[in-house]
Amino acid sequence: MAAQRHYDELARQLSAIGAVKRDMARILPHDCPAGSAAVLTLLARYGEMRMSRLAELLAVDMSVTSRHVAHVADRGWIERRPDPADKRSRILHLTDEGHRQMTELGTRTTQLLADRLSDWTDDEVGQLIALMTRLRDSFGDCRTTRTPA
Amino acid sequence: MAAQRHYDELARQLSAIGAVKRDMARILPHDCPAGSAAVLTLLARYGEMRMSRLAELLAVDMSVTSRHVAHVADRGWIERRPDPADKRSRILHLTDEGHRQMTELGTRTTQLLADRLSDWTDDEVGQLIALMTRLRDSFGDCRTTRTPA
DNA sequence: TATTGTTATACTCTATAACTATA
DNA sequence: TATAGTTATAGAGTATAACAATA
């Protein structure tokens, strides 16, 4: 249990971290906004999956997922195959074009972070990742409203 | 210098942290969106300041700052006084109503974080804050475009 | 009836550019 | 000329609700 002062400061850091995200978004190709890049990244890492699983990993509503997926499908980076086990569902997987796009995205991201985090050790980056991961876990599945305003 | 695998993972965590921010935004009063809350929080912590300084702390463009400030000023939470030293500038400061609103925001934020982070120690929260602060420092002032897409 | 996914709509946040006023 | 701040506009991201198809 932490002090209120720490809570306020954490809230502020969360608010300000958006600037970092926007800086990273600037290096993306013009036809591949952050939402599309996130879809490609998750499919590349975890392999084919259905919409609902992707929405869970993206931590957004499935309606939002549907829009992002439509965008990357329109560009030929993924395919939506019918799920033989459930005709309501669709199985998403990267195309060859999608893999090429991922390679491009990975190169750009690595270049940017290597520049910005040049004085960070591997261990320090790992600590930050671990704490951010735990933070997300502590908040659970935030897509479902819990405390209406 | 960290490995590419860590870079990819950090990029992913930054992308997913938005769910935490949205969860926190849900507890705000209906007429006080996240942008307004950020303005009030910074003025409460650092005291009166001009627009340009606030934009720097918010880590957004001054045009965005201007909009947020207009919103909170319309509700009587802050006042914009002329700067005697520079007639182009305006000095922002919280009103009594603004202080009351801040108390309300602080209460809600603390309640939410005390619930979500009940199993975090004070030191752990401090570590996360320190690493996020350093991350922002490493990215510098991201409001100015550096690498056009 | 419940679930998977899509679409329409509305709202928040953001940056760019054009503009006014002052330094 | 340069800077502080405002406003208009456009774009990305998100959630809610209504809907269609299937379980």
Coordinates of C-alpha atoms (C1' of nucleotides) in Angstrom, one line a residue:
Chain A
M1 CA 0.0 0.0 0.0
A2 CA 1.6 3.2 -1.2
A3 CA 1.2 6.8 0.0
Q4 CA -1.2 9.2 -1.7
R5 CA 1.6 11.4 -2.9
H6 CA 2.9 8.4 -4.9
Y7 CA -0.5 7.8 -6.3
D8 CA -0.8 11.4 -7.5
E9 CA 2.6 11.2 -9.1
L10 CA 1.8 7.9 -10.8
A11 CA -1.4 9.3 -12.3
R12 CA 0.7 12.2 -13.6
Q13 CA 3.3 10.0 -15.2
L14 CA 0.6 8.0 -16.9
S15 CA -0.9 11.2 -18.2
A16 CA 2.4 12.4 -19.6
I17 CA 3.6 9.1 -21.1
G18 CA 1.4 9.8 -24.0
A19 CA 4.1 12.1 -25.4
V20 CA 6.4 9.1 -25.7
K21 CA 3.7 7.1 -27.5
R22 CA 3.2 9.9 -29.9
D23 CA 6.9 10.2 -30.6
M24 CA 6.9 6.5 -31.5
A25 CA 3.9 6.9 -33.6
R26 CA 5.6 9.5 -35.8
I27 CA 8.0 7.1 -37.3
L28 CA 5.3 4.8 -38.6
P29 CA 4.5 4.6 -42.3
H30 CA 1.7 6.9 -43.3
D31 CA -0.7 4.1 -44.1
C32 CA 0.0 2.2 -40.9
P33 CA -1.2 4.1 -37.9
A34 CA -0.5 2.9 -34.3
G35 CA -3.6 0.7 -34.2
S36 CA -2.6 -1.1 -37.3
A37 CA 0.9 -1.6 -36.1
A38 CA -0.4 -3.1 -32.8
V39 CA -2.5 -5.6 -34.7
L40 CA 0.4 -6.7 -36.9
T41 CA 2.8 -6.9 -33.9
L42 CA 0.5 -9.1 -31.9
L43 CA -0.3 -11.5 -34.8
A44 CA 3.5 -11.7 -35.5
R45 CA 4.3 -12.5 -31.9
Y46 CA 1.4 -14.9 -31.0
G47 CA 0.4 -16.3 -34.4
E48 CA -3.1 -16.6 -35.8
M49 CA -6.0 -15.9 -33.5
R50 CA -9.6 -14.9 -33.5
M51 CA -11.0 -11.4 -33.1
S52 CA -12.0 -11.7 -29.5
R53 CA -8.5 -12.9 -28.5
L54 CA -6.9 -10.0 -30.3
A55 CA -9.2 -7.5 -28.7
E56 CA -8.1 -8.9 -25.3
L57 CA -4.5 -8.5 -26.2
L58 CA -5.0 -5.0 -27.6
A59 CA -7.0 -4.1 -24.4
V60 CA -9.7 -2.4 -26.4
D61 CA -13.3 -3.0 -27.2
M62 CA -14.0 -5.5 -30.0
S63 CA -15.6 -2.8 -32.1
V64 CA -12.3 -1.0 -32.1
T65 CA -10.5 -4.1 -32.9
S66 CA -12.8 -4.7 -35.8
R67 CA -12.0 -1.4 -37.3
H68 CA -8.2 -1.8 -36.9
V69 CA -8.4 -5.3 -38.4
A70 CA -10.5 -4.0 -41.4
H71 CA -7.8 -1.4 -42.1
V72 CA -4.9 -3.9 -42.1
A73 CA -7.0 -6.4 -44.1
D74 CA -7.8 -3.8 -46.7
R75 CA -4.0 -3.3 -47.2
G76 CA -3.4 -7.1 -47.6
W77 CA -1.3 -7.4 -44.5
I78 CA -3.7 -10.0 -42.9
E79 CA -6.3 -12.5 -44.0
R80 CA -9.6 -13.3 -42.2
R81 CA -10.3 -17.0 -42.6
P82 CA -13.5 -18.6 -41.5
D83 CA -13.2 -20.7 -38.4
P84 CA -14.3 -24.3 -39.2
A85 CA -15.2 -24.8 -35.5
D86 CA -17.4 -21.8 -35.2
K87 CA -18.9 -20.1 -38.2
R88 CA -19.5 -16.8 -36.3
S89 CA -15.7 -16.5 -35.8
R90 CA -12.8 -15.5 -38.0
I91 CA -9.2 -16.6 -37.8
L92 CA -6.7 -13.8 -38.4
H93 CA -3.3 -14.5 -39.8
L94 CA -0.4 -12.5 -41.3
T95 CA 0.1 -12.6 -45.1
D96 CA 3.6 -12.5 -46.6
E97 CA 3.0 -8.8 -47.2
G98 CA 2.1 -8.5 -43.5
H99 CA 5.4 -10.1 -42.5
R100 CA 7.3 -7.7 -44.7
Q101 CA 5.5 -4.8 -43.1
M102 CA 6.4 -6.1 -39.7
T103 CA 10.0 -6.3 -40.6
E104 CA 9.8 -2.7 -41.6
L105 CA 8.1 -1.7 -38.4
G106 CA 10.5 -3.6 -36.3
T107 CA 13.5 -1.9 -37.9
R108 CA 12.0 1.6 -37.4
T109 CA 11.0 0.9 -33.8
T110 CA 14.4 -0.5 -32.9
Q111 CA 16.2 2.4 -34.5
L112 CA 14.2 4.9 -32.6
L113 CA 14.5 3.2 -29.2
A114 CA 18.2 2.5 -29.7
D115 CA 18.6 6.2 -30.2
R116 CA 16.4 7.4 -27.3
L117 CA 17.5 4.7 -24.8
S118 CA 21.1 4.7 -25.7
D119 CA 22.1 5.1 -22.0
W120 CA 19.7 2.5 -20.6
T121 CA 21.1 -1.0 -19.8
D122 CA 19.3 -4.1 -20.8
D123 CA 18.4 -4.7 -17.2
E124 CA 16.8 -1.3 -16.7
V125 CA 14.6 -1.7 -19.8
G126 CA 13.6 -5.1 -18.4
Q127 CA 12.7 -3.6 -15.1
L128 CA 10.5 -1.0 -16.7
I129 CA 8.8 -3.7 -18.8
A130 CA 8.2 -5.8 -15.8
L131 CA 6.6 -3.0 -13.8
M132 CA 4.4 -1.9 -16.6
T133 CA 3.3 -5.5 -17.2
R134 CA 2.5 -5.8 -13.5
L135 CA 0.6 -2.5 -13.6
R136 CA -1.6 -3.8 -16.4
D137 CA -2.2 -7.0 -14.5
S138 CA -3.2 -5.1 -11.4
F139 CA -5.8 -3.2 -13.4
G140 CA -7.1 -6.4 -14.9
D141 CA -9.3 -6.3 -17.9
C142 CA -10.1 -2.5 -18.0
R143 CA -12.2 -2.7 -21.1
T144 CA -15.3 -3.5 -19.1
T145 CA -16.6 -0.5 -17.2
R146 CA -16.3 -0.9 -13.5
T147 CA -16.9 2.5 -12.0
P148 CA -19.2 4.7 -14.0
A149 CA -18.6 8.5 -13.8
Chain B
M1 CA 22.0 -0.7 -24.9
A2 CA 19.2 -3.2 -24.7
A3 CA 18.3 -6.1 -27.0
Q4 CA 15.8 -5.7 -29.8
R5 CA 13.5 -8.2 -28.1
H6 CA 13.3 -5.8 -25.2
Y7 CA 12.6 -2.9 -27.5
D8 CA 9.7 -4.7 -29.1
E9 CA 8.3 -5.6 -25.7
L10 CA 8.6 -2.0 -24.4
A11 CA 6.8 -0.7 -27.5
R12 CA 4.0 -3.2 -26.8
Q13 CA 3.7 -2.3 -23.2
L14 CA 3.5 1.4 -24.1
S15 CA 0.7 0.6 -26.5
A16 CA -1.3 -1.4 -24.0
I17 CA -0.9 1.0 -21.1
G18 CA -3.7 3.1 -22.7
A19 CA -6.1 0.7 -21.1
V20 CA -4.9 1.7 -17.6
K21 CA -5.3 5.4 -18.5
R22 CA -8.8 4.8 -19.8
D23 CA -9.7 3.0 -16.6
M24 CA -8.6 6.0 -14.6
A25 CA -10.4 8.4 -16.9
R26 CA -13.7 6.6 -16.2
I27 CA -13.8 7.7 -12.6
L28 CA -13.6 11.4 -13.5
P29 CA -16.7 13.7 -13.2
H30 CA -18.6 14.1 -16.5
D31 CA -17.6 17.7 -17.0
C32 CA -14.0 17.1 -16.2
P33 CA -12.3 15.0 -18.8
A34 CA -8.7 13.8 -18.5
G35 CA -7.3 16.9 -20.2
S36 CA -9.0 19.2 -17.7
A37 CA -7.9 17.1 -14.8
A38 CA -4.3 17.3 -15.9
V39 CA -4.4 21.1 -16.1
L40 CA -5.8 21.3 -12.6
T41 CA -3.3 18.8 -11.2
L42 CA -0.3 20.6 -12.5
L43 CA -1.5 24.0 -11.4
A44 CA -2.2 22.6 -7.9
R45 CA 1.2 21.1 -7.7
Y46 CA 3.4 23.8 -9.2
G47 CA 1.4 26.9 -8.6
E48 CA 0.5 29.6 -11.1
M49 CA 2.3 29.6 -14.4
R50 CA 1.9 30.8 -18.0
M51 CA 0.5 28.8 -20.9
S52 CA 3.8 27.9 -22.4
R53 CA 5.1 26.4 -19.2
L54 CA 1.9 24.4 -18.7
A55 CA 2.1 23.1 -22.3
E56 CA 5.6 21.9 -21.5
L57 CA 4.5 20.1 -18.4
L58 CA 1.5 18.6 -20.2
A59 CA 3.8 17.5 -23.0
V60 CA 1.4 18.6 -25.7
D61 CA 1.2 21.4 -28.2
M62 CA 0.2 24.8 -26.9
S63 CA -2.9 24.8 -29.1
V64 CA -4.0 21.7 -27.2
T65 CA -3.2 23.4 -23.9
S66 CA -5.2 26.4 -24.9
R67 CA -8.3 24.3 -25.5
H68 CA -8.0 22.4 -22.2
V69 CA -7.4 25.7 -20.3
A70 CA -10.4 27.3 -22.0
H71 CA -12.5 24.4 -20.8
V72 CA -11.5 24.6 -17.1
A73 CA -11.7 28.4 -17.2
D74 CA -15.3 28.2 -18.6
R75 CA -16.1 26.2 -15.5
G76 CA -14.5 28.7 -13.1
W77 CA -11.8 26.3 -11.9
I78 CA -9.0 28.6 -13.0
E79 CA -8.5 32.3 -13.9
R80 CA -6.3 33.7 -16.6
R81 CA -4.7 36.9 -15.3
P82 CA -2.7 39.3 -17.6
D83 CA 1.0 39.1 -17.1
P84 CA 2.3 42.6 -16.1
A85 CA 5.7 41.8 -17.5
D86 CA 4.5 40.6 -20.9
K87 CA 1.2 41.6 -22.3
R88 CA 1.1 38.7 -24.7
S89 CA 1.2 36.2 -21.8
R90 CA -1.4 35.1 -19.3
I91 CA -0.8 33.8 -15.8
L92 CA -3.0 30.8 -14.9
H93 CA -4.0 30.1 -11.3
L94 CA -6.5 27.9 -9.5
T95 CA -9.7 29.5 -8.1
D96 CA -11.3 28.3 -4.8
E97 CA -13.7 26.3 -7.0
G98 CA -10.7 24.8 -8.7
H99 CA -9.2 23.8 -5.4
R100 CA -12.4 22.1 -4.4
Q101 CA -12.5 20.2 -7.7
M102 CA -8.9 19.1 -7.2
T103 CA -9.8 17.7 -3.8
E104 CA -12.5 15.7 -5.4
L105 CA -10.2 14.5 -8.1
G106 CA -7.6 13.5 -5.6
T107 CA -10.0 11.5 -3.6
R108 CA -11.3 9.6 -6.6
T109 CA -7.8 8.9 -7.9
T110 CA -6.5 7.7 -4.6
Q111 CA -9.5 5.4 -4.1
L112 CA -9.1 3.8 -7.5
L113 CA -5.3 3.3 -7.2
A114 CA -5.6 2.1 -3.6
D115 CA -7.9 -0.6 -4.9
R116 CA -6.0 -1.5 -8.0
L117 CA -2.5 -1.4 -6.4
S118 CA -3.5 -2.9 -3.0
D119 CA -0.6 -5.4 -3.3
W120 CA 2.0 -3.0 -4.4
T121 CA 4.5 -1.7 -1.9
D122 CA 5.3 2.0 -1.6
D123 CA 8.8 1.2 -2.9
E124 CA 7.5 -0.6 -6.0
V125 CA 5.3 2.3 -6.9
G126 CA 8.3 4.6 -6.5
Q127 CA 10.4 2.4 -8.8
L128 CA 7.8 2.5 -11.5
I129 CA 7.4 6.3 -11.2
A130 CA 11.2 6.7 -11.4
L131 CA 11.5 4.6 -14.5
M132 CA 8.6 6.3 -16.2
T133 CA 10.1 9.7 -15.4
R134 CA 13.4 8.6 -16.8
L135 CA 11.7 7.3 -19.9
R136 CA 10.1 10.6 -20.6
D137 CA 13.5 12.3 -20.0
S138 CA 15.1 10.0 -22.5
F139 CA 12.6 11.0 -25.1
G140 CA 13.1 14.7 -24.4
D141 CA 10.6 17.2 -25.6
C142 CA 8.6 15.0 -27.9
R143 CA 6.2 17.7 -28.9
T144 CA 8.5 18.9 -31.7
T145 CA 8.6 16.6 -34.6
R146 CA 11.9 15.0 -35.1
T147 CA 11.5 12.2 -37.6
P148 CA 8.8 12.8 -40.2
A149 CA 7.0 9.7 -41.4
Chain C
dT1 C1' -31.0 -17.0 -25.4
dA2 C1' -26.2 -16.0 -25.6
dT3 C1' -22.1 -15.1 -28.3
dT4 C1' -19.1 -13.4 -32.3
dG5 C1' -18.3 -9.8 -35.0
dT6 C1' -19.6 -5.4 -37.8
dT7 C1' -21.3 -0.8 -38.4
dA8 C1' -23.1 3.9 -37.1
dT9 C1' -22.5 7.5 -34.1
dA10 C1' -20.5 10.5 -30.9
dC11 C1' -16.8 12.1 -28.0
dT12 C1' -11.8 13.1 -26.5
dC13 C1' -7.3 14.1 -27.6
dT14 C1' -3.9 15.7 -30.7
dA15 C1' -1.2 18.4 -34.3
dT16 C1' -0.8 21.8 -38.2
dA17 C1' -1.7 26.1 -40.0
dA18 C1' -3.5 30.7 -40.1
dC19 C1' -4.2 34.5 -37.3
dT20 C1' -3.9 38.5 -33.6
dA21 C1' -1.4 41.0 -30.4
dT22 C1' 2.8 42.2 -28.3
dA23 C1' 8.1 42.0 -27.7
Chain D
dT1 C1' 11.2 39.7 -37.0
dA2 C1' 10.1 36.7 -33.4
dT3 C1' 7.2 35.0 -29.7
dA4 C1' 2.6 34.1 -26.8
dG5 C1' -1.6 32.5 -27.3
dT6 C1' -6.2 31.5 -29.9
dT7 C1' -9.0 29.3 -33.2
dA8 C1' -10.3 26.4 -37.3
dT9 C1' -9.7 22.1 -39.2
dA10 C1' -8.6 17.4 -39.8
dG11 C1' -7.3 12.9 -38.2
dA12 C1' -6.6 9.0 -34.9
dG13 C1' -8.5 6.4 -31.2
dT14 C1' -12.1 4.9 -28.3
dA15 C1' -16.8 3.3 -26.4
dT16 C1' -21.8 2.5 -26.7
dA17 C1' -25.6 0.7 -29.0
dA18 C1' -28.0 -1.5 -32.6
dC19 C1' -27.6 -5.2 -35.7
dA20 C1' -26.8 -9.9 -38.3
dA21 C1' -25.4 -14.5 -38.1
dT22 C1' -24.5 -18.5 -35.6
dA23 C1' -24.1 -21.4 -31.2

